Amino acid sequence: MGKTYVVVAEVRGGSLRQVSLEALQAVAAAKQDGDVAAAVLIGSQITPLASELANYVDGQVFSVDHPDLEIYNPESYLNVMKTVFDRVAPDAVVLGHTALGRDLGPAIAAHLGAGQISDVTAIEKNGDDILFTRPIYAGKAFEQRQFTGGPQVVTIRPNNFAPVEAASSPGEIVELDYTPSGSLRSIVKDIVRKTSGKVDLTEAKVVVSGGRGVKSAEGFKPLEELAEVLNGAVGASRAACDAGYCDYSMQIGQTGKVVTPEIYIACGISGAIQHLAGMSQSRIIIAINKDPEAPIFKIADYGIVGDLFEVVPLLTQEFRKA
Ligand code: FAD
């Protein structure tokens, strides 16, 4: 009998997250003939999104829609997953390596008694063996891992798999009831959003990032303009966050967010190892720094030695024309 894969899809700002379609692509890469992919969508007022998701899934789409599920809560989401597992016994559960996936994945693994491989950037099939590639030592090396048994839980790093293509025929939507548990140990009362960017930093195709060289909060304006023209997001080094130029939600690196955009533009960032841990897997790295000896140039595909306050507005001007 074939394997059953269950992808936990995510909703953000009323849309399906791109990483969920990437997780489905990861499953497509791992699947053998006879394997089935199902998906789970949890949230509030998600009926249209469940229909959208069904276009990409050849198996069932479990839709669990309830006002109490609008905001992620580990206990209530795990309770939902338990009801899904009553309907379908998974061989593997796949999530995005997002804040939700990093939290819910291990809880699911503990519940299922499963092994977990996290932060997967590539999948290789070698006969019946599936090899999962993941970065280690803050991105300085990669390892390939393999499960020795099941069940399995996998989280995949955003922006490393192409979004899955539409299935030949839409999957079947199964609406599951949810009864709020009166015994949740914690609940979210409110969320205060810090980021104002239109594009999610971890999913952005282009990230324009500023460091201490940006010199002030005002200094981030030209970077924001460049990001807007490129439909990208703005990130920062920890030094820029520590200096109060921007919010910590923008920090990229070992103790910040990990991004793998197609283009990463580092402006006034020296290239400390802790910063590289969060961006070195970007497809193309462009560094703008006035110090030709700055370590960032060692990993940059393109380097511009110059003053960012001259270079960044020129780039914005040129991209506006394009
Ligand atoms: P700097 O190293 O000061 O570099 C500023 C650069 O700007 C210089 O190269 C300079 O030449 C250039 N510059 C100045 N003016 C201009 C100009 N006008 N035009 C062009 N270039 C200009 N850092 C992170 O980023 N993320 C992390 O997650 C992180 N985690 C850490 C965890 C630990 C445990 C520790 C110890 C450190 C961590 N750090 C992290 C800090 C890290 O070590 C560096 O201190 C930090 O990344 C430096 O930031 P920066 O490159 O912006 O600043």
Coordinates of C-alpha atoms and ligand atoms in Angstrom, one line a residue:
M1 CA 0.0 0.0 0.0
G2 CA 1.2 3.5 -0.8
K3 CA 2.2 6.1 1.7
T4 CA -0.1 8.9 2.9
Y5 CA 1.4 12.4 3.1
V6 CA -0.4 15.1 5.1
V7 CA 0.6 18.7 4.4
V8 CA -0.4 21.3 7.0
A9 CA -1.3 24.4 5.0
E10 CA -1.1 27.9 6.5
V11 CA -3.2 31.0 6.0
R12 CA -1.7 34.5 6.3
G13 CA -3.6 37.7 5.8
G14 CA -6.6 36.0 4.2
S15 CA -4.4 34.1 1.6
L16 CA -2.8 30.7 1.4
R17 CA 0.9 31.0 2.3
Q18 CA 3.2 30.3 -0.6
V19 CA 5.2 27.9 1.6
S20 CA 2.2 25.6 1.7
L21 CA 2.3 25.2 -2.0
E22 CA 6.0 24.6 -1.7
A23 CA 5.4 21.9 0.9
L24 CA 3.0 20.2 -1.6
Q25 CA 5.8 20.4 -4.2
A26 CA 8.2 18.8 -1.7
V27 CA 5.6 16.0 -1.3
A28 CA 5.3 15.7 -5.1
A29 CA 9.1 15.3 -5.2
A30 CA 9.1 12.5 -2.5
K31 CA 5.9 10.6 -3.7
Q32 CA 6.1 7.3 -5.4
D33 CA 3.3 5.7 -7.5
G34 CA 0.4 4.8 -5.3
D35 CA 1.2 7.4 -2.6
V36 CA -1.5 9.9 -1.6
A37 CA -1.2 13.6 -0.6
A38 CA -3.8 15.1 1.7
A39 CA -3.8 18.6 3.1
V40 CA -5.2 20.3 6.2
L41 CA -6.3 23.9 6.4
I42 CA -7.1 25.4 9.8
G43 CA -8.5 28.9 10.5
S44 CA -11.5 31.1 10.4
Q45 CA -13.6 31.8 7.3
I46 CA -11.3 29.7 5.2
T47 CA -13.9 28.0 2.9
P48 CA -12.7 29.9 -0.3
L49 CA -9.1 29.1 0.6
A50 CA -9.9 25.4 1.1
S51 CA -11.4 25.4 -2.5
E52 CA -8.3 27.1 -3.7
L53 CA -6.0 24.6 -1.9
A54 CA -8.0 21.7 -3.4
N55 CA -6.8 22.7 -6.8
Y56 CA -3.3 21.6 -5.8
V57 CA -4.1 18.4 -3.9
D58 CA -5.0 15.1 -5.5
G59 CA -6.2 13.6 -2.2
Q60 CA -8.5 15.0 0.5
V61 CA -8.4 18.6 1.9
F62 CA -9.5 18.7 5.5
S63 CA -10.9 22.1 6.2
V64 CA -11.5 23.1 9.9
D65 CA -13.2 26.4 10.1
H66 CA -14.0 28.1 13.4
P67 CA -13.6 31.6 14.8
D68 CA -11.5 30.3 17.7
L69 CA -9.0 29.0 15.1
E70 CA -8.2 32.3 13.6
I71 CA -5.1 32.7 15.6
Y72 CA -2.6 29.9 15.9
N73 CA -2.7 28.1 19.3
P74 CA -0.5 25.0 19.7
E75 CA -3.0 23.1 21.8
S76 CA -6.1 23.8 19.7
Y77 CA -4.3 23.2 16.4
L78 CA -2.8 19.9 17.7
N79 CA -6.4 18.9 18.8
V80 CA -7.5 19.6 15.3
M81 CA -4.6 17.5 13.9
K82 CA -5.6 14.6 16.2
T83 CA -9.1 14.6 14.7
V84 CA -7.5 14.6 11.2
F85 CA -5.4 11.6 12.2
D86 CA -8.5 9.8 13.3
R87 CA -9.6 10.0 9.7
V88 CA -6.3 9.4 8.0
A89 CA -3.2 7.7 9.4
P90 CA -0.2 9.7 8.1
D91 CA 3.1 8.1 7.1
A92 CA 4.5 11.6 6.8
V93 CA 3.3 15.1 7.9
V94 CA 4.9 18.1 6.1
L95 CA 4.8 21.7 7.3
G96 CA 6.6 24.9 6.3
H97 CA 9.6 25.7 8.5
T98 CA 7.7 28.8 9.7
A99 CA 6.9 30.0 13.2
L100 CA 3.8 27.8 13.1
G101 CA 5.6 24.8 11.5
R102 CA 8.5 24.9 14.0
D103 CA 6.1 24.9 16.9
L104 CA 3.4 22.5 15.6
G105 CA 5.7 20.1 13.9
P106 CA 7.4 18.8 17.0
A107 CA 4.1 18.6 18.8
I108 CA 2.7 16.4 16.0
A109 CA 5.9 14.3 16.1
A110 CA 5.5 13.8 19.8
H111 CA 1.9 12.8 19.4
L112 CA 2.6 10.4 16.6
G113 CA 5.8 9.0 18.1
A114 CA 7.4 10.2 14.8
G115 CA 10.9 11.2 13.8
Q116 CA 11.4 14.7 12.5
I117 CA 13.7 16.3 10.0
S118 CA 13.6 20.1 10.0
D119 CA 14.4 22.9 7.7
V120 CA 14.7 20.8 4.6
T121 CA 16.0 22.6 1.5
A122 CA 16.0 19.8 -1.0
I123 CA 14.7 16.2 -1.5
E124 CA 16.4 13.5 -3.5
K125 CA 14.9 10.2 -4.3
N126 CA 17.4 7.3 -4.5
G127 CA 15.3 4.3 -5.3
D128 CA 13.0 3.7 -2.3
D129 CA 15.2 5.9 -0.2
I130 CA 14.4 9.6 0.3
L131 CA 17.3 11.9 1.2
F132 CA 16.5 15.2 2.9
T133 CA 19.1 18.0 2.6
R134 CA 19.3 20.5 5.4
P135 CA 21.7 23.2 6.4
I136 CA 23.8 22.8 9.5
Y137 CA 26.3 25.0 11.4
A138 CA 24.3 28.1 10.5
G139 CA 24.4 27.3 6.8
K140 CA 28.2 26.6 6.6
A141 CA 27.6 23.0 5.7
F142 CA 24.7 20.7 4.5
E143 CA 23.8 17.3 5.6
Q144 CA 21.6 14.6 4.0
R145 CA 19.4 12.8 6.3
Q146 CA 17.1 9.8 5.9
F147 CA 14.4 8.4 8.1
T148 CA 14.9 4.8 9.3
G149 CA 11.2 4.3 9.9
G150 CA 7.9 6.1 10.3
P151 CA 5.8 8.0 10.9
Q152 CA 7.8 11.1 9.8
V153 CA 7.5 14.8 10.3
V154 CA 9.3 17.2 7.9
T155 CA 9.5 21.0 7.8
I156 CA 10.6 22.7 4.7
R157 CA 12.4 26.0 4.4
P158 CA 10.4 28.6 2.5
N159 CA 11.6 29.6 -1.0
N160 CA 13.5 26.4 -1.7
F161 CA 10.9 24.5 -3.7
A162 CA 8.9 25.8 -6.6
P163 CA 5.2 26.1 -5.7
V164 CA 3.3 22.9 -6.8
E165 CA 1.4 23.0 -10.0
A166 CA -2.4 22.5 -10.1
A167 CA -3.5 18.8 -9.8
S168 CA -5.2 17.2 -12.8
S169 CA -8.5 17.2 -10.9
P170 CA -9.2 19.0 -7.6
G171 CA -9.1 17.1 -4.3
E172 CA -12.1 16.3 -2.2
I173 CA -12.9 18.9 0.5
V174 CA -13.8 17.3 3.9
E175 CA -15.2 19.8 6.4
L176 CA -14.4 18.7 10.0
D177 CA -16.2 20.1 13.0
Y178 CA -14.3 21.7 15.8
T179 CA -15.4 21.9 19.4
P180 CA -13.4 24.4 21.4
S181 CA -11.7 22.8 24.3
G182 CA -12.5 24.5 27.6
S183 CA -9.1 23.4 29.0
L184 CA -6.5 25.2 26.9
R185 CA -3.6 26.0 29.1
S186 CA -3.0 29.4 27.3
I187 CA -4.8 31.5 24.8
V188 CA -3.8 34.5 22.7
K189 CA -5.6 37.6 23.8
D190 CA -4.3 40.0 21.2
I191 CA -1.6 40.4 18.5
V192 CA 0.3 43.6 18.1
R193 CA 1.8 43.7 14.6
K194 CA 5.2 45.2 14.3
T195 CA 6.0 44.9 10.6
S196 CA 4.4 47.2 8.2
G197 CA 5.9 45.8 5.0
K198 CA 3.5 44.5 2.4
V199 CA 5.6 41.5 1.6
D200 CA 6.4 38.8 4.2
L201 CA 10.1 38.9 4.8
T202 CA 10.6 35.1 4.9
E203 CA 8.7 34.6 1.7
A204 CA 9.9 37.6 -0.3
K205 CA 11.6 37.0 -3.6
V206 CA 13.7 40.1 -3.1
V207 CA 15.1 41.3 0.2
V208 CA 16.8 44.7 0.6
S209 CA 18.6 44.6 3.9
G210 CA 20.3 47.4 5.9
G211 CA 23.1 47.3 8.4
R212 CA 24.8 49.7 10.7
G213 CA 26.0 51.6 7.6
V214 CA 22.4 52.8 7.1
K215 CA 23.1 55.0 10.1
S216 CA 19.6 55.9 11.2
A217 CA 15.9 55.0 11.0
E218 CA 15.6 57.7 8.3
G219 CA 18.5 56.0 6.4
F220 CA 16.2 53.0 5.8
K221 CA 13.9 55.1 3.6
P222 CA 15.9 54.7 0.4
L223 CA 16.0 50.9 1.1
E224 CA 12.2 50.9 1.5
E225 CA 11.8 52.6 -1.8
L226 CA 14.1 50.1 -3.6
A227 CA 12.2 47.2 -2.0
E228 CA 8.9 48.7 -3.0
V229 CA 10.0 49.0 -6.7
L230 CA 11.2 45.4 -6.6
N231 CA 8.1 44.2 -4.8
G232 CA 10.4 43.0 -2.0
A233 CA 10.7 43.2 1.7
V234 CA 13.2 45.1 4.0
G235 CA 15.4 43.3 6.4
A236 CA 18.2 44.3 8.7
S237 CA 21.3 43.3 10.5
R238 CA 21.2 42.9 14.3
A239 CA 23.5 46.0 14.6
A240 CA 20.9 48.1 12.8
C241 CA 18.1 46.7 15.1
D242 CA 20.3 47.2 18.2
A243 CA 20.9 50.8 17.2
G244 CA 17.1 51.3 17.1
Y245 CA 17.1 52.0 13.3
C246 CA 14.4 49.4 12.8
D247 CA 12.3 46.8 14.6
Y248 CA 13.7 43.4 15.7
S249 CA 11.1 41.7 13.5
M250 CA 13.3 42.7 10.6
Q251 CA 16.4 41.1 11.9
I252 CA 18.0 38.5 9.7
G253 CA 20.6 36.0 10.9
Q254 CA 21.4 33.4 13.5
T255 CA 19.2 35.0 16.1
G256 CA 16.8 36.5 13.6
K257 CA 14.9 35.3 10.6
V258 CA 16.3 33.0 7.9
V259 CA 15.6 34.1 4.4
T260 CA 16.3 32.5 1.0
P261 CA 15.1 35.0 -1.5
E262 CA 16.1 35.0 -5.2
I263 CA 17.9 38.3 -4.7
Y264 CA 19.4 39.6 -1.4
I265 CA 20.7 43.2 -1.5
A266 CA 22.9 43.9 1.6
C267 CA 23.4 47.6 2.1
G268 CA 26.0 48.7 4.7
I269 CA 26.3 45.2 6.2
S270 CA 29.8 43.9 6.9
G271 CA 29.0 40.2 6.6
A272 CA 29.5 38.8 10.1
I273 CA 29.0 35.1 10.3
Q274 CA 25.9 35.5 12.5
H275 CA 24.3 37.6 9.7
L276 CA 25.3 35.2 7.0
A277 CA 23.6 32.4 8.9
G278 CA 20.3 34.0 7.9
M279 CA 20.9 34.9 4.3
S280 CA 23.8 32.9 2.8
Q281 CA 21.4 30.5 1.0
S282 CA 19.9 33.4 -1.1
R283 CA 20.1 32.7 -4.8
I284 CA 21.9 35.9 -5.8
I285 CA 23.6 38.1 -3.2
I286 CA 24.4 41.8 -4.1
A287 CA 26.5 43.7 -1.6
I288 CA 26.8 47.5 -1.4
N289 CA 29.5 48.6 1.0
K290 CA 32.0 51.4 0.9
D291 CA 34.8 49.1 2.4
P292 CA 36.2 47.0 -0.4
E293 CA 37.6 44.6 2.3
A294 CA 34.2 44.0 3.9
P295 CA 33.7 40.2 4.3
I296 CA 30.3 40.3 2.7
F297 CA 32.0 40.6 -0.7
K298 CA 33.4 37.1 -0.2
I299 CA 30.0 35.5 -0.5
A300 CA 28.4 38.2 -2.8
D301 CA 27.7 37.3 -6.4
Y302 CA 27.8 41.0 -7.3
G303 CA 29.6 43.7 -5.3
I304 CA 29.3 47.4 -5.5
V305 CA 32.0 49.4 -3.6
G306 CA 30.4 52.7 -2.8
D307 CA 28.2 54.8 -0.6
L308 CA 24.8 53.2 -0.2
F309 CA 23.2 56.6 -0.1
E310 CA 24.3 57.2 -3.6
V311 CA 24.0 53.6 -5.0
V312 CA 20.6 52.6 -3.6
P313 CA 18.7 55.7 -5.1
L314 CA 20.4 55.1 -8.4
L315 CA 19.3 51.5 -8.4
T316 CA 15.7 52.5 -7.5
Q317 CA 15.7 55.1 -10.3
E318 CA 16.9 52.5 -12.9
F319 CA 14.5 49.7 -11.7
R320 CA 11.6 52.2 -11.9
K321 CA 12.4 52.7 -15.6
A322 CA 12.4 48.9 -16.2
Ligands
FAD1 P1 29.0 46.4 11.0 O1 29.7 45.2 11.2 O2 29.3 47.6 11.8 O3 29.1 46.8 9.5 C1 28.6 48.0 8.9 C2 29.1 48.1 7.5 O4 28.6 49.2 6.9 C3 30.6 48.2 7.4 O5 31.1 47.1 6.5 C4 30.9 49.5 6.7 O6 31.9 49.5 5.8 C5 29.5 49.7 5.9 N1 29.2 51.1 5.7 C6 29.2 52.1 6.6 N2 28.7 53.3 6.0 C7 28.4 52.9 4.7 C8 27.8 53.6 3.6 N3 27.5 54.9 3.7 N4 27.7 52.9 2.4 C9 28.0 51.6 2.3 N5 28.5 50.9 3.3 C10 28.7 51.5 4.5 N6 24.0 39.9 13.5 C11 23.0 39.8 12.6 O7 22.9 40.5 11.6 N7 22.0 38.9 12.8 C12 21.9 38.0 13.8 O8 21.0 37.2 13.9 C13 23.0 38.1 14.8 N8 23.0 37.2 15.8 C14 24.1 37.3 16.7 C15 24.2 36.3 17.7 C16 25.2 36.3 18.5 C17 25.3 35.3 19.6 C18 26.2 37.3 18.4 C19 27.4 37.3 19.3 C20 26.2 38.3 17.4 C21 25.1 38.3 16.5 N9 25.0 39.2 15.5 C22 24.0 39.0 14.6 C23 25.9 40.4 15.4 C24 27.0 40.2 14.4 O9 28.1 39.6 15.0 C25 27.4 41.6 13.9 O10 27.8 42.4 14.9 C26 26.4 42.3 13.0 O11 25.9 41.4 12.1 C27 27.0 43.5 12.4 O12 26.0 44.2 11.7 P2 26.4 45.2 10.5 O13 27.1 44.4 9.4 O14 25.2 45.9 10.2 O15 27.4 46.2 11.2

